[in-house]
mmCIF file with all atom_site columns, C-alpha atoms in Angstrom:
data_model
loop_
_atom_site.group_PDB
_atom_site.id
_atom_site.type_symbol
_atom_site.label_atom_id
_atom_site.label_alt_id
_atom_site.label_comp_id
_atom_site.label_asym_id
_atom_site.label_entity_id
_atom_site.label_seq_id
_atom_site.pdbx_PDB_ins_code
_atom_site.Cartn_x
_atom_site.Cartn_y
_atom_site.Cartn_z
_atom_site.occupancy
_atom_site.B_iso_or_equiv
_atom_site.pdbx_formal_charge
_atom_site.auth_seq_id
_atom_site.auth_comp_id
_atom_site.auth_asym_id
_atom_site.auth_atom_id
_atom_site.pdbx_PDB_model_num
ATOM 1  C CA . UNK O 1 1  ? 0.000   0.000  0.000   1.00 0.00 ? 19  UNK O CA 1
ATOM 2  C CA . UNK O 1 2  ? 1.359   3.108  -1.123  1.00 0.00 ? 20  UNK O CA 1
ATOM 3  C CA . UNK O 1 3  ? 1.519   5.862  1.523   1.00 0.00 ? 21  UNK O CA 1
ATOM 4  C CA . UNK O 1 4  ? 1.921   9.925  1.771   1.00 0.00 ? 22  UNK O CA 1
ATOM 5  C CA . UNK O 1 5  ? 5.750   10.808 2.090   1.00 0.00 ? 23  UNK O CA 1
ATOM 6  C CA . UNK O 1 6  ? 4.844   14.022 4.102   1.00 0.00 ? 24  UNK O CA 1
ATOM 7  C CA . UNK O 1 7  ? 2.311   12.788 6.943   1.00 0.00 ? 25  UNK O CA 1
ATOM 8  C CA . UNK O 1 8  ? 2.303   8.447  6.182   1.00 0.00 ? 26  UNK O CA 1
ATOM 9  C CA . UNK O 1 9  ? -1.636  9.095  5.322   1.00 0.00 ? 27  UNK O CA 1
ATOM 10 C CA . UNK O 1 10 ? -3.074  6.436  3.275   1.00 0.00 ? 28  UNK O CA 1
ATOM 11 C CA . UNK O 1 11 ? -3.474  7.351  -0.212  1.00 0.00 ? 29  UNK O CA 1
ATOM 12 C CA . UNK O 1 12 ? -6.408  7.265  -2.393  1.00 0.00 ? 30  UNK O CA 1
ATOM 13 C CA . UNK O 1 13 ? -6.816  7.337  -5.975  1.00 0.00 ? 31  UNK O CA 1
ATOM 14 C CA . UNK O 1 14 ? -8.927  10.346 -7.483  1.00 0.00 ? 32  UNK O CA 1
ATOM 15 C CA . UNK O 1 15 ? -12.054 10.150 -8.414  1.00 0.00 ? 33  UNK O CA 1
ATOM 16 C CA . UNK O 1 16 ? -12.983 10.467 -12.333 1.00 0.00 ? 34  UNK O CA 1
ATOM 17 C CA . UNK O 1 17 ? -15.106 13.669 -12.382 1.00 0.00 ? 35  UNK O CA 1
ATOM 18 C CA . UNK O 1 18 ? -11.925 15.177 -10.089 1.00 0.00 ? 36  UNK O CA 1
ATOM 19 C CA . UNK O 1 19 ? -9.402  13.946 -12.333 1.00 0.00 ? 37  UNK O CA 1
ATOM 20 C CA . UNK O 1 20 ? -11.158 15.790 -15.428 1.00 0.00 ? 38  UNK O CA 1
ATOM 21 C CA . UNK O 1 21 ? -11.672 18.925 -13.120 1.00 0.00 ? 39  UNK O CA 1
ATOM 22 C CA . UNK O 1 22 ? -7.390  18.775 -12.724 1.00 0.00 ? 40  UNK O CA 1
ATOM 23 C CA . UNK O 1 23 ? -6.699  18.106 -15.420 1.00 0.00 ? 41  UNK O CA 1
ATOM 24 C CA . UNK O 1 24 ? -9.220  21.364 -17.324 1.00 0.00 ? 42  UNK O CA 1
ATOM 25 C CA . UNK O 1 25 ? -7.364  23.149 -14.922 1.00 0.00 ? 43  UNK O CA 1
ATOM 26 C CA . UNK O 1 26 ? -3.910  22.045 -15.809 1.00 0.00 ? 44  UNK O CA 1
ATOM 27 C CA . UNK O 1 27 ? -5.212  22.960 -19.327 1.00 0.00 ? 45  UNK O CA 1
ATOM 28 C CA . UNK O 1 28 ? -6.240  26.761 -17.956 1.00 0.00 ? 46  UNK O CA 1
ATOM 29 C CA . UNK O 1 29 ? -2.510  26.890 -16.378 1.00 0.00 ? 47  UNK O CA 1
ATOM 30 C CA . UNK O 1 30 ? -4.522  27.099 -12.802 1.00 0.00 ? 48  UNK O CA 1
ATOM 31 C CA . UNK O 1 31 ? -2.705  24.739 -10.901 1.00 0.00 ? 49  UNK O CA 1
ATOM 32 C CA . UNK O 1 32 ? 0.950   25.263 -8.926  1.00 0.00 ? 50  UNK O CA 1
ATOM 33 C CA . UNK O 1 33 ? 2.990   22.217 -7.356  1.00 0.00 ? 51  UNK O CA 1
ATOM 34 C CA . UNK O 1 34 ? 4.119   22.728 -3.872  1.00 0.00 ? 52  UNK O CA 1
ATOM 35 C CA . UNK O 1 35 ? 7.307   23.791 -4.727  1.00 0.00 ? 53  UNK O CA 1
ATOM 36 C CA . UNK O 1 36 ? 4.667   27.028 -6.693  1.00 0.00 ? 54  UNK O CA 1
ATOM 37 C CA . UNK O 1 37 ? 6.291   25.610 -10.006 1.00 0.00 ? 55  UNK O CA 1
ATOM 38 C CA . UNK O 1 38 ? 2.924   25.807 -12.540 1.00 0.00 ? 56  UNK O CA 1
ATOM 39 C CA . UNK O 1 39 ? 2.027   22.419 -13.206 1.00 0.00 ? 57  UNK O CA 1
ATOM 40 C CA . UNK O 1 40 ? 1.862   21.721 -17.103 1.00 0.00 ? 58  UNK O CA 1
ATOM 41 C CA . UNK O 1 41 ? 1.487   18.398 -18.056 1.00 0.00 ? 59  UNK O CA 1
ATOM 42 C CA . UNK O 1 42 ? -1.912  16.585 -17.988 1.00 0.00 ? 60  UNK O CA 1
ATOM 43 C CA . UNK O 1 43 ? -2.072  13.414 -15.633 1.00 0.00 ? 61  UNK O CA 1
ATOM 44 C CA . UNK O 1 44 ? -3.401  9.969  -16.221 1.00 0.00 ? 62  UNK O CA 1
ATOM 45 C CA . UNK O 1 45 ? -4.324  9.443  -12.845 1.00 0.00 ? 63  UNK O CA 1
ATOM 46 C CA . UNK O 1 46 ? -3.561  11.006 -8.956  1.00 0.00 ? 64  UNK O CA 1
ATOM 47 C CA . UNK O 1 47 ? -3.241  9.826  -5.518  1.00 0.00 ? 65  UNK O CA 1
ATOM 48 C CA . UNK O 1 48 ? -4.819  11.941 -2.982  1.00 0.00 ? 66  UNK O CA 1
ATOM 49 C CA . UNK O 1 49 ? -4.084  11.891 0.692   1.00 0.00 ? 67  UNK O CA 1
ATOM 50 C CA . UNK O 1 50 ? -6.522  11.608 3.187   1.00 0.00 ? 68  UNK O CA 1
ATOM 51 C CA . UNK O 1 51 ? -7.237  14.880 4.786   1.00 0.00 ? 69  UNK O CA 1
ATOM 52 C CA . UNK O 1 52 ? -5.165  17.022 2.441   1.00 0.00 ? 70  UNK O CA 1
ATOM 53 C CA . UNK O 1 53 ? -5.844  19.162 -0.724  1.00 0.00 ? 71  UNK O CA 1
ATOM 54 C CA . UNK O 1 54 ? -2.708  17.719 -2.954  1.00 0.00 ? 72  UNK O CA 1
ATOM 55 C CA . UNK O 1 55 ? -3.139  15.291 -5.362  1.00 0.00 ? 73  UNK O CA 1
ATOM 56 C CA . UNK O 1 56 ? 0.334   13.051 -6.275  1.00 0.00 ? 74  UNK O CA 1
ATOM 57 C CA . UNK O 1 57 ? 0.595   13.093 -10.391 1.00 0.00 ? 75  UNK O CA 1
ATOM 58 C CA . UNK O 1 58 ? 0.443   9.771  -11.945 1.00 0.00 ? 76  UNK O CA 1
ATOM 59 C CA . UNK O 1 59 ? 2.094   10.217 -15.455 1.00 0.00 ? 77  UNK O CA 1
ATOM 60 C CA . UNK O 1 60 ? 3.067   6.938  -17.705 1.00 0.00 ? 78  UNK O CA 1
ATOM 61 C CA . UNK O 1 61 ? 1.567   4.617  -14.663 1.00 0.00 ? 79  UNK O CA 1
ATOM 62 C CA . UNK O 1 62 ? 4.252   5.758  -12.500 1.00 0.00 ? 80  UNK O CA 1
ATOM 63 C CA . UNK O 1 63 ? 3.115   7.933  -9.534  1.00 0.00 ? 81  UNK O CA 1
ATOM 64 C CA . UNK O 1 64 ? 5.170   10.831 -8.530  1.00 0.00 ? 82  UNK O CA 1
ATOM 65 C CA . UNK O 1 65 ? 5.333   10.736 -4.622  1.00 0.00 ? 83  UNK O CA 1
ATOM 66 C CA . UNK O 1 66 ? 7.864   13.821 -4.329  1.00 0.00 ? 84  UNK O CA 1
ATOM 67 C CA . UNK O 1 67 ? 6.346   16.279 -2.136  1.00 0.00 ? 85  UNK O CA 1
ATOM 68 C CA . UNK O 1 68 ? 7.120   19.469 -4.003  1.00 0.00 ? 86  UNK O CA 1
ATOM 69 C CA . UNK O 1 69 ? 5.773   17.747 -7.315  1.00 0.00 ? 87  UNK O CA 1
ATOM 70 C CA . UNK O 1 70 ? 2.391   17.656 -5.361  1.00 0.00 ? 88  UNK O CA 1
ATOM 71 C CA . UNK O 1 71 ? -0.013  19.349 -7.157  1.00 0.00 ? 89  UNK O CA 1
ATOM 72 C CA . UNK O 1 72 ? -2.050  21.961 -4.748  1.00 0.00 ? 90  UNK O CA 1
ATOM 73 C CA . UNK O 1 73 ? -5.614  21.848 -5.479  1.00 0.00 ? 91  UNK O CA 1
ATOM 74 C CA . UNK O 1 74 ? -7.890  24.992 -5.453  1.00 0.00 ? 92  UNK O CA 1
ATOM 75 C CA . UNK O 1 75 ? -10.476 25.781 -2.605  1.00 0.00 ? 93  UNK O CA 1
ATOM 76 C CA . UNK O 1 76 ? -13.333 24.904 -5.408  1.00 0.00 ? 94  UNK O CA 1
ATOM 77 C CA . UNK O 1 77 ? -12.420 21.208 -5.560  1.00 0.00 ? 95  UNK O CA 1
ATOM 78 C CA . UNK O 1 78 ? -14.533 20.308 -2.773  1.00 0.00 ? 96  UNK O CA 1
ATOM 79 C CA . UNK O 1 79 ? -10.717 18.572 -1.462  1.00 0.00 ? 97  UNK O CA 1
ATOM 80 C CA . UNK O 1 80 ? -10.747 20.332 1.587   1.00 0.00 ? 98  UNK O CA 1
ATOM 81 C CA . UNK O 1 81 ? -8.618  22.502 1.290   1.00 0.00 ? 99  UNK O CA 1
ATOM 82 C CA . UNK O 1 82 ? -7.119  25.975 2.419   1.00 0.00 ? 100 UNK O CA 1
ATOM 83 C CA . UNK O 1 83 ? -4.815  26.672 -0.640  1.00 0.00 ? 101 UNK O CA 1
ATOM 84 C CA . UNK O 1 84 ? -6.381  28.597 -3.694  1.00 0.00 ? 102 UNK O CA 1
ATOM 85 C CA . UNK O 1 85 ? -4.030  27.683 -6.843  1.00 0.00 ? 103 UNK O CA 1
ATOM 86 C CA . UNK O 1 86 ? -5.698  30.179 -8.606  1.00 0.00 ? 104 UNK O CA 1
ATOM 87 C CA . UNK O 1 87 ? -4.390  33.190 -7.131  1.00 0.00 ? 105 UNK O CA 1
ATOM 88 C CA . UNK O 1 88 ? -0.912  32.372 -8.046  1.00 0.00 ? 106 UNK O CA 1
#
C-alpha cells in the first residue's frame, strides 16, 4: 500500500469527475505544485491523501510521490482545502 511521504496518510486514488476537473485546470494553467512551479502536463491518474488538498501526479503509470511535485488543489475542488491555486 502506497503511503503519503509528508504525513504516512493512506493514499487514495482520485475520483474520475476530479481527475477531469485537474486536469481542465492544468489545461487553464490554474494549478501550482508545492514547490509554486505551474504544473503543465496533464495526468493519467492522482493519488490523494486523506485529509489534504494535494493530489500526487500519476504520469506513464508511474506515480510521482515527491512532495514538491504535489499538485495543490484549489479551494473549489470540494478537497478540503485551504490553498487557492488560482491566485498564483
Amino acid at each position: 500500500m502506497l503511503r503519503c511521504p509528508v504525513d504516512g496518510s493512506q493514499l487514495e486514488l482520485v475520483p474520475p469527475d476530479l481527475l477531469g476537473q485537474v486536469n481542465q485546470w492544468i489545461e487553464e494553467k490554474r494549478l501550482f505544485n508545492t514547490a509554486d512551479q505551474a504544473v503543465s502536463e496533464p495526468i493519467e491518474a492522482g493519488l490523494r491523501p486523506t485529509g489534504r488538498p494535494v493530489i500526487y501526479p500519476v504520469r506513464a503509470g508511474i506515480p510521482t510521490l515527491v512532495p514538491d511535485e504535489a499538485i495543490r488543489l484549489p479551494d473549489e475542488s470540494g478537497a478540503g482545502g485551504e490553498t487557492d491555486a488560482a491566485d498564483h
